Short mmCIF file of C-alpha atoms in Angstrom, two decimals:
data_model
loop_
_atom_site.label_atom_id
_atom_site.label_comp_id
_atom_site.label_asym_id
_atom_site.label_seq_id
_atom_site.Cartn_x
_atom_site.Cartn_y
_atom_site.Cartn_z
CA MET X 14 -32.02 52.42 4.13
CA LYS X 15 -32.76 53.84 0.45
CA THR X 16 -30.43 51.30 -0.87
CA LYS X 17 -31.97 48.28 1.11
CA THR X 18 -35.24 49.45 -0.07
CA LEU X 19 -34.07 49.81 -3.98
CA ALA X 20 -32.42 45.99 -3.46
CA SER X 21 -35.82 44.72 -2.31
CA VAL X 22 -37.83 46.48 -5.02
CA LEU X 23 -35.28 44.92 -7.57
CA THR X 24 -35.35 41.52 -6.03
CA LEU X 25 -39.45 41.67 -6.21
CA ALA X 26 -39.30 42.86 -9.69
CA MET X 27 -36.86 40.21 -10.76
CA THR X 28 -39.11 37.34 -9.01
CA GLY X 29 -42.27 38.74 -10.76
CA ALA X 30 -40.24 38.94 -13.89
CA LEU X 31 -39.52 35.26 -13.49
CA VAL X 32 -43.01 34.14 -12.77
CA ALA X 33 -44.55 36.10 -15.69
CA GLY X 34 -41.85 34.56 -17.68
CA ALA X 35 -42.70 30.96 -16.50
CA ALA X 36 -46.47 31.60 -17.27
CA GLU X 37 -45.60 32.66 -20.72
CA ALA X 38 -42.73 30.25 -21.56
CA ARG X 39 -45.02 28.18 -23.63
CA ASP X 40 -47.71 29.56 -25.95
CA GLN X 41 -49.01 26.79 -27.56
CA ILE X 42 -51.36 24.06 -26.29
CA ARG X 43 -49.52 20.70 -25.81
CA ILE X 44 -51.12 17.48 -26.10
CA VAL X 45 -50.11 13.59 -25.66
CA GLY X 46 -51.69 10.22 -25.74
CA SER X 47 -53.57 7.97 -28.17
CA SER X 48 -52.65 6.99 -31.50
CA THR X 49 -56.52 6.32 -32.46
CA VAL X 50 -57.33 9.82 -31.07
CA TYR X 51 -54.51 11.45 -32.61
CA PRO X 52 -56.01 12.21 -36.08
CA PHE X 53 -59.12 13.60 -34.68
CA THR X 54 -57.28 16.10 -32.10
CA THR X 55 -55.02 17.08 -34.95
CA ALA X 56 -58.00 17.93 -37.05
CA VAL X 57 -59.38 20.01 -34.32
CA ALA X 58 -55.90 21.56 -33.58
CA GLU X 59 -55.25 22.68 -37.23
CA GLN X 60 -59.04 23.93 -37.22
CA PHE X 61 -58.42 25.83 -34.15
CA GLY X 62 -55.07 27.19 -35.32
CA LYS X 63 -57.11 28.57 -38.53
CA MET X 64 -59.06 30.79 -36.40
CA GLY X 65 -56.17 33.05 -35.99
CA GLN X 66 -56.55 34.02 -32.51
CA PHE X 67 -53.92 31.50 -30.83
CA LYS X 68 -51.45 29.12 -32.10
CA THR X 69 -51.99 25.50 -33.53
CA PRO X 70 -51.69 23.11 -30.77
CA VAL X 71 -48.79 20.56 -30.76
CA VAL X 72 -50.29 17.08 -30.72
CA GLU X 73 -47.95 13.95 -29.96
CA SER X 74 -48.72 10.41 -30.42
CA THR X 75 -47.26 8.28 -27.39
CA GLY X 76 -49.93 5.71 -26.77
CA THR X 77 -52.93 6.02 -24.12
CA GLY X 78 -50.65 4.48 -21.46
CA GLY X 79 -47.75 6.53 -22.20
CA GLY X 80 -49.84 9.84 -22.38
CA PHE X 81 -51.20 9.34 -18.96
CA LYS X 82 -48.09 9.03 -17.65
CA LEU X 83 -46.86 12.59 -19.27
CA PHE X 84 -50.21 13.90 -18.06
CA CYS X 85 -50.22 12.83 -14.72
CA ALA X 86 -46.37 13.89 -14.07
CA GLY X 87 -47.63 17.13 -12.78
CA VAL X 88 -48.86 20.94 -13.21
CA GLY X 89 -46.94 23.56 -14.94
CA VAL X 90 -46.02 24.91 -18.37
CA ASP X 91 -43.30 21.95 -18.79
CA GLN X 92 -46.03 19.49 -18.53
CA PRO X 93 -48.57 18.68 -21.31
CA ASP X 94 -52.12 20.25 -21.11
CA ALA X 95 -54.22 17.44 -22.06
CA SER X 96 -53.97 13.84 -23.07
CA ASN X 97 -55.92 11.81 -25.99
CA ALA X 98 -57.35 8.31 -24.72
CA SER X 99 -58.85 5.33 -26.26
CA ARG X 100 -59.88 4.22 -22.87
CA ALA X 101 -61.21 5.66 -19.90
CA ILE X 102 -58.98 6.79 -17.50
CA LYS X 103 -57.85 3.94 -14.96
CA LYS X 104 -58.17 4.66 -11.02
CA SER X 105 -54.52 3.94 -10.76
CA GLU X 106 -53.73 6.98 -13.30
CA PHE X 107 -56.24 9.11 -11.70
CA ASP X 108 -54.65 8.48 -8.35
CA ASP X 109 -51.26 9.12 -9.66
CA CYS X 110 -52.45 12.22 -11.11
CA GLN X 111 -53.74 13.16 -7.60
CA LYS X 112 -50.23 12.47 -6.21
CA ASN X 113 -48.47 14.61 -8.34
CA GLY X 114 -50.93 17.58 -8.21
CA VAL X 115 -53.03 17.12 -11.24
CA THR X 116 -56.27 17.45 -9.02
CA GLU X 117 -58.50 19.00 -11.47
CA ILE X 118 -58.87 16.86 -14.54
CA ILE X 119 -61.74 17.50 -17.12
CA GLU X 120 -62.92 14.48 -19.54
CA LEU X 121 -64.57 15.13 -23.01
CA LYS X 122 -65.81 11.90 -24.16
CA VAL X 123 -65.42 12.78 -28.05
CA GLY X 124 -67.38 9.79 -29.74
CA PHE X 125 -66.65 6.13 -30.69
CA ASP X 126 -64.24 4.12 -32.74
CA GLY X 127 -64.65 0.57 -33.76
CA LEU X 128 -61.52 -1.67 -33.28
CA THR X 129 -61.04 -3.20 -36.71
CA ILE X 130 -58.90 -6.69 -37.58
CA ALA X 131 -58.07 -5.58 -41.28
CA ASN X 132 -55.68 -7.00 -44.08
CA ALA X 133 -54.62 -5.66 -47.61
CA LYS X 134 -57.38 -5.56 -49.91
CA SER X 135 -55.38 -8.42 -52.15
CA GLY X 136 -55.12 -10.54 -49.20
CA PRO X 137 -57.94 -13.24 -48.30
CA ASP X 138 -61.48 -12.41 -46.81
CA PHE X 139 -61.27 -13.13 -43.24
CA LYS X 140 -65.06 -14.14 -41.32
CA LEU X 141 -63.98 -14.50 -37.63
CA THR X 142 -65.68 -15.21 -34.53
CA LYS X 143 -64.07 -13.74 -31.42
CA GLY X 144 -63.16 -17.16 -30.01
CA GLN X 145 -61.28 -17.77 -33.15
CA VAL X 146 -59.19 -14.76 -32.55
CA PHE X 147 -58.71 -15.76 -28.93
CA LEU X 148 -57.35 -19.12 -30.19
CA ALA X 149 -55.07 -17.35 -32.79
CA LEU X 150 -53.57 -15.09 -30.34
CA ALA X 151 -53.52 -16.05 -26.69
CA LYS X 152 -50.40 -17.58 -25.20
CA ASP X 153 -51.96 -20.52 -23.73
CA VAL X 154 -55.50 -22.09 -25.11
CA PRO X 155 -57.61 -25.28 -24.21
CA GLY X 156 -56.56 -28.39 -25.09
CA PRO X 157 -58.36 -31.25 -26.27
CA ASP X 158 -59.46 -32.45 -22.85
CA GLY X 159 -59.95 -28.30 -21.83
CA THR X 160 -56.40 -28.16 -19.91
CA LEU X 161 -54.49 -24.96 -20.94
CA ILE X 162 -51.43 -25.71 -23.29
CA PRO X 163 -49.24 -23.38 -24.95
CA ASN X 164 -50.78 -22.32 -28.19
CA PRO X 165 -50.07 -24.68 -30.90
CA TYR X 166 -51.77 -23.04 -33.89
CA LYS X 167 -49.52 -21.98 -36.54
CA ASN X 168 -51.91 -21.31 -39.61
CA TRP X 169 -55.44 -19.83 -39.36
CA ASN X 170 -56.84 -23.17 -41.20
CA ASP X 171 -55.74 -24.89 -38.19
CA ILE X 172 -58.10 -23.21 -35.97
CA ASP X 173 -61.12 -23.73 -38.42
CA ALA X 174 -61.07 -25.15 -42.13
CA SER X 175 -63.12 -22.38 -42.85
CA LEU X 176 -60.45 -20.12 -42.47
CA PRO X 177 -57.60 -19.01 -44.63
CA ALA X 178 -54.65 -21.47 -45.20
CA GLU X 179 -52.21 -18.86 -44.14
CA LYS X 180 -49.68 -18.41 -41.51
CA ILE X 181 -51.00 -16.56 -38.26
CA GLU X 182 -49.21 -13.18 -38.17
CA VAL X 183 -50.90 -10.44 -36.61
CA LEU X 184 -49.61 -6.69 -36.43
CA GLY X 185 -50.91 -5.19 -33.24
CA PRO X 186 -50.59 -2.22 -30.75
CA PRO X 187 -48.04 -2.68 -27.86
CA PRO X 188 -49.02 -3.16 -24.04
CA THR X 189 -48.83 0.82 -23.44
CA SER X 190 -51.57 1.30 -25.79
CA GLY X 191 -55.39 1.85 -25.37
CA THR X 192 -56.15 -0.05 -28.45
CA ARG X 193 -54.47 -3.04 -26.74
CA ASP X 194 -56.37 -2.44 -23.52
CA SER X 195 -59.56 -2.27 -25.50
CA PHE X 196 -58.62 -5.18 -28.03
CA LEU X 197 -58.46 -7.54 -24.86
CA GLU X 198 -61.32 -6.64 -23.31
CA LEU X 199 -63.54 -6.70 -26.31
CA VAL X 200 -62.27 -9.63 -27.88
CA MET X 201 -59.98 -11.60 -26.08
CA GLU X 202 -62.00 -11.65 -22.97
CA PRO X 203 -65.22 -12.84 -24.56
CA GLY X 204 -63.72 -14.78 -27.10
CA ALA X 205 -62.34 -16.86 -23.86
CA GLU X 206 -65.58 -17.42 -22.51
CA GLU X 207 -66.83 -19.07 -25.48
CA PHE X 208 -64.83 -22.36 -24.31
CA GLU X 209 -66.50 -24.36 -21.45
CA ALA X 210 -63.25 -25.04 -19.76
CA LEU X 211 -62.48 -20.99 -19.50
CA LYS X 212 -65.89 -20.36 -18.53
CA ALA X 213 -65.49 -22.76 -15.54
CA MET X 214 -62.44 -21.08 -14.64
CA LYS X 215 -63.75 -17.64 -14.88
CA LYS X 216 -66.22 -18.99 -11.99
CA ALA X 217 -63.84 -20.82 -10.09
CA ASP X 218 -60.63 -18.46 -10.10
CA ALA X 219 -61.27 -15.09 -11.98
CA LYS X 220 -57.81 -13.90 -11.30
CA ALA X 221 -56.51 -16.95 -13.14
CA PHE X 222 -58.98 -16.35 -15.98
CA GLY X 223 -57.77 -13.10 -16.43
CA ASN X 224 -54.33 -14.05 -16.68
CA VAL X 225 -55.35 -16.10 -19.65
CA TRP X 226 -57.10 -13.70 -21.78
CA LYS X 227 -54.92 -10.93 -21.05
CA SER X 228 -51.58 -13.07 -22.16
CA ILE X 229 -50.81 -12.63 -25.92
CA ARG X 230 -48.70 -15.50 -27.39
CA GLU X 231 -45.00 -14.42 -27.67
CA ASP X 232 -43.73 -16.75 -30.41
CA GLY X 233 -43.79 -14.50 -33.31
CA ALA X 234 -47.72 -14.62 -34.48
CA TYR X 235 -48.23 -11.38 -32.88
CA VAL X 236 -45.82 -8.59 -33.43
CA ASP X 237 -45.89 -5.58 -31.44
CA ALA X 238 -46.10 -3.10 -34.14
CA GLY X 239 -45.76 0.07 -31.93
CA GLU X 240 -47.86 3.08 -31.78
CA ASN X 241 -48.06 4.17 -35.41
CA ASP X 242 -51.16 2.91 -36.86
CA ASN X 243 -50.33 4.39 -40.21
CA LEU X 244 -47.13 2.05 -40.16
CA ILE X 245 -49.03 -0.80 -39.71
CA VAL X 246 -51.30 0.08 -42.73
CA GLN X 247 -48.06 0.52 -45.00
CA LYS X 248 -46.98 -2.81 -43.37
CA LEU X 249 -50.25 -4.71 -44.55
CA ASP X 250 -49.83 -3.15 -48.21
CA ALA X 251 -46.64 -4.78 -48.24
CA ASN X 252 -47.70 -7.94 -47.11
CA PRO X 253 -50.91 -8.98 -48.07
CA LYS X 254 -50.96 -12.30 -45.77
CA ALA X 255 -50.31 -10.43 -42.32
CA VAL X 256 -53.51 -8.75 -40.53
CA GLY X 257 -53.27 -5.75 -38.61
CA ILE X 258 -55.52 -4.21 -35.59
CA PHE X 259 -56.52 -0.54 -35.47
CA GLY X 260 -59.14 1.87 -34.83
CA TYR X 261 -61.60 2.26 -37.48
CA SER X 262 -60.66 5.60 -38.78
CA PHE X 263 -57.53 4.13 -40.37
CA LEU X 264 -59.49 1.50 -42.13
CA GLU X 265 -61.77 4.26 -43.43
CA GLU X 266 -58.98 6.54 -44.42
CA ASN X 267 -56.93 3.41 -46.25
CA ALA X 268 -60.29 1.66 -47.75
CA ALA X 269 -58.45 1.68 -51.39
CA LYS X 270 -55.65 -0.34 -49.83
CA ILE X 271 -57.13 -2.56 -46.91
CA LYS X 272 -60.46 -3.99 -45.96
CA GLY X 273 -61.99 -4.98 -42.48
CA ALA X 274 -62.74 -8.45 -41.05
CA GLU X 275 -66.24 -9.58 -40.40
CA VAL X 276 -66.21 -10.25 -36.52
CA ASN X 277 -69.05 -12.15 -35.26
CA GLY X 278 -71.04 -12.12 -38.27
CA VAL X 279 -70.67 -8.02 -38.76
CA VAL X 280 -68.54 -6.07 -40.93
CA PRO X 281 -67.23 -2.68 -39.19
CA ASP X 282 -68.39 0.57 -40.89
CA PHE X 283 -70.05 3.68 -39.46
CA ASP X 284 -73.53 2.62 -39.19
CA THR X 285 -72.76 -0.90 -37.38
CA ILE X 286 -70.53 0.90 -35.15
CA ALA X 287 -72.75 3.66 -34.35
CA SER X 288 -75.84 1.43 -33.98
CA GLY X 289 -73.84 -1.06 -31.60
CA GLU X 290 -74.29 -4.00 -34.05
CA TYR X 291 -70.65 -4.28 -34.23
CA THR X 292 -69.61 -5.17 -30.96
CA VAL X 293 -65.79 -4.39 -31.09
CA ALA X 294 -66.35 -0.65 -30.52
CA ARG X 295 -65.23 1.67 -27.67
CA PRO X 296 -65.68 5.43 -26.84
CA LEU X 297 -62.84 8.01 -27.00
CA PHE X 298 -61.82 10.47 -24.80
CA VAL X 299 -59.28 13.89 -24.47
CA TYR X 300 -58.59 14.74 -20.77
CA PHE X 301 -57.46 18.34 -20.10
CA LYS X 302 -55.83 19.83 -16.87
CA LYS X 303 -58.29 22.38 -15.56
CA GLN X 304 -55.34 23.73 -13.53
CA HIS X 305 -53.97 25.11 -16.85
CA VAL X 306 -56.82 27.02 -18.02
CA GLY X 307 -55.80 30.65 -17.87
CA VAL X 308 -52.04 29.77 -17.88
CA ILE X 309 -51.69 28.52 -21.41
CA PRO X 310 -53.23 30.87 -23.72
CA GLY X 311 -56.52 29.38 -25.61
CA LEU X 312 -56.77 26.18 -23.61
CA GLN X 313 -60.29 26.94 -22.54
CA GLU X 314 -61.13 27.87 -25.91
CA PHE X 315 -59.67 24.68 -27.57
CA ILE X 316 -61.77 22.42 -25.25
CA VAL X 317 -65.02 24.41 -26.14
CA GLU X 318 -64.13 24.32 -30.15
CA TYR X 319 -63.43 20.33 -29.49
CA ALA X 320 -66.58 19.72 -27.85
CA SER X 321 -68.68 21.80 -30.35
CA ASP X 322 -71.23 20.44 -32.71
CA LYS X 323 -69.41 21.63 -35.60
CA ALA X 324 -66.44 19.34 -34.28
CA MET X 325 -67.80 16.28 -33.00
CA GLY X 326 -71.58 16.35 -34.15
CA GLU X 327 -73.34 14.11 -36.24
CA ASP X 328 -72.35 16.40 -39.35
CA GLY X 329 -68.95 17.55 -37.88
CA TYR X 330 -65.76 17.93 -39.56
CA LEU X 331 -64.26 14.98 -37.41
CA THR X 332 -66.96 12.43 -38.97
CA SER X 333 -65.06 12.77 -42.19
CA LYS X 334 -61.97 11.54 -40.11
CA GLY X 335 -63.65 8.46 -39.30
CA LEU X 336 -65.25 9.35 -35.68
CA VAL X 337 -68.34 7.97 -34.98
CA ALA X 338 -70.40 10.72 -33.29
CA LEU X 339 -72.36 10.41 -30.07
CA PRO X 340 -76.20 10.26 -29.55
CA GLU X 341 -77.24 13.78 -29.91
CA ALA X 342 -78.25 13.84 -25.87
CA GLU X 343 -74.96 12.43 -25.17
CA ALA X 344 -73.15 15.02 -27.43
CA ALA X 345 -75.37 17.97 -26.08
CA LYS X 346 -74.20 16.88 -22.30
CA ALA X 347 -70.31 16.74 -23.22
CA GLU X 348 -70.52 20.14 -24.83
CA ALA X 349 -72.19 21.95 -21.69
CA ALA X 350 -69.71 19.95 -19.42
CA ALA X 351 -66.64 21.11 -21.46
CA LYS X 352 -68.00 24.77 -21.56
CA ASP X 353 -68.44 24.68 -17.51
CA LEU X 354 -65.15 22.97 -17.35
CA GLU X 355 -66.68 20.13 -15.01
CA THR X 356 -64.11 17.88 -13.41
CA ILE X 357 -64.27 14.32 -12.78
CA GLN X 358 -64.21 12.19 -9.61
CA ALA X 359 -62.02 9.12 -9.05
CA PRO X 360 -63.31 6.12 -11.38
CA SER X 361 -64.28 2.87 -9.38
CA SER X 362 -61.70 0.70 -11.07
#
């Protein structure tokens, strides 16, 4: 009897040790997701680490879509705690999270970022409309009679004589990127709507219209440059004739090397993005697993630090990295929600 009791105690002790060991298997916060939000989250992670109480979080740039796949895969110390996103979570992604046990998600809206179309300082100046960008990059475009034809444009001045007489070569984000999603919605869709034939198609067949503005040409004019926006900047510096698409923070950080194109008469800068005058802008987010709070050391404290006025406020340290701050009332609301660890409901789409 004593032997059996001792064995039971040892079994329970070993089980407890394994559970405790699993909970302590990771003492660093792990964050994945958007390359656009990456520099902001990295700055918060570094500041958080300097406080000395917890280790500096590990931040990986996997793209928004790739980040959500990792984030929604499950709960536990072998899964990431947070995901950066350059767009809001989709219903399909939220549903995947729920299906895999990630049932409590905290959404932190951290600020705004302008999508920029940029090229090397030594390259030509670009003054573009969204319609012109659509004609440059869409797989199919309206022909002379309004019917769709494979994109025939090789040079920018083929589209409009006022544009540079240079080959269309655009380095941009891949399909897994939130920047790609935002670019399609903020530039390609309204650009397509500038054409009467496509405006009529939208009314007659919204799905067919969606296929048009979501389809990027595949003949080499658009180059999938991966998730590393810094690499795109380096390529633009080396090739003044190419154009790149990325977040405003990368333009600001590399202002000595590259310049932003005017879009619909407005140049991207902090003021035009904050005011809404520059219409190629989007909100940025970080999503956290509430179920990991209390399991991963420092996660709740990190959320509070990220949402604080000293980080993402108008004079916070993230504005020096190119983040465009939320309006004061919206920032206060985001900070309060972060402190209370408020979770979100399923998005409508």
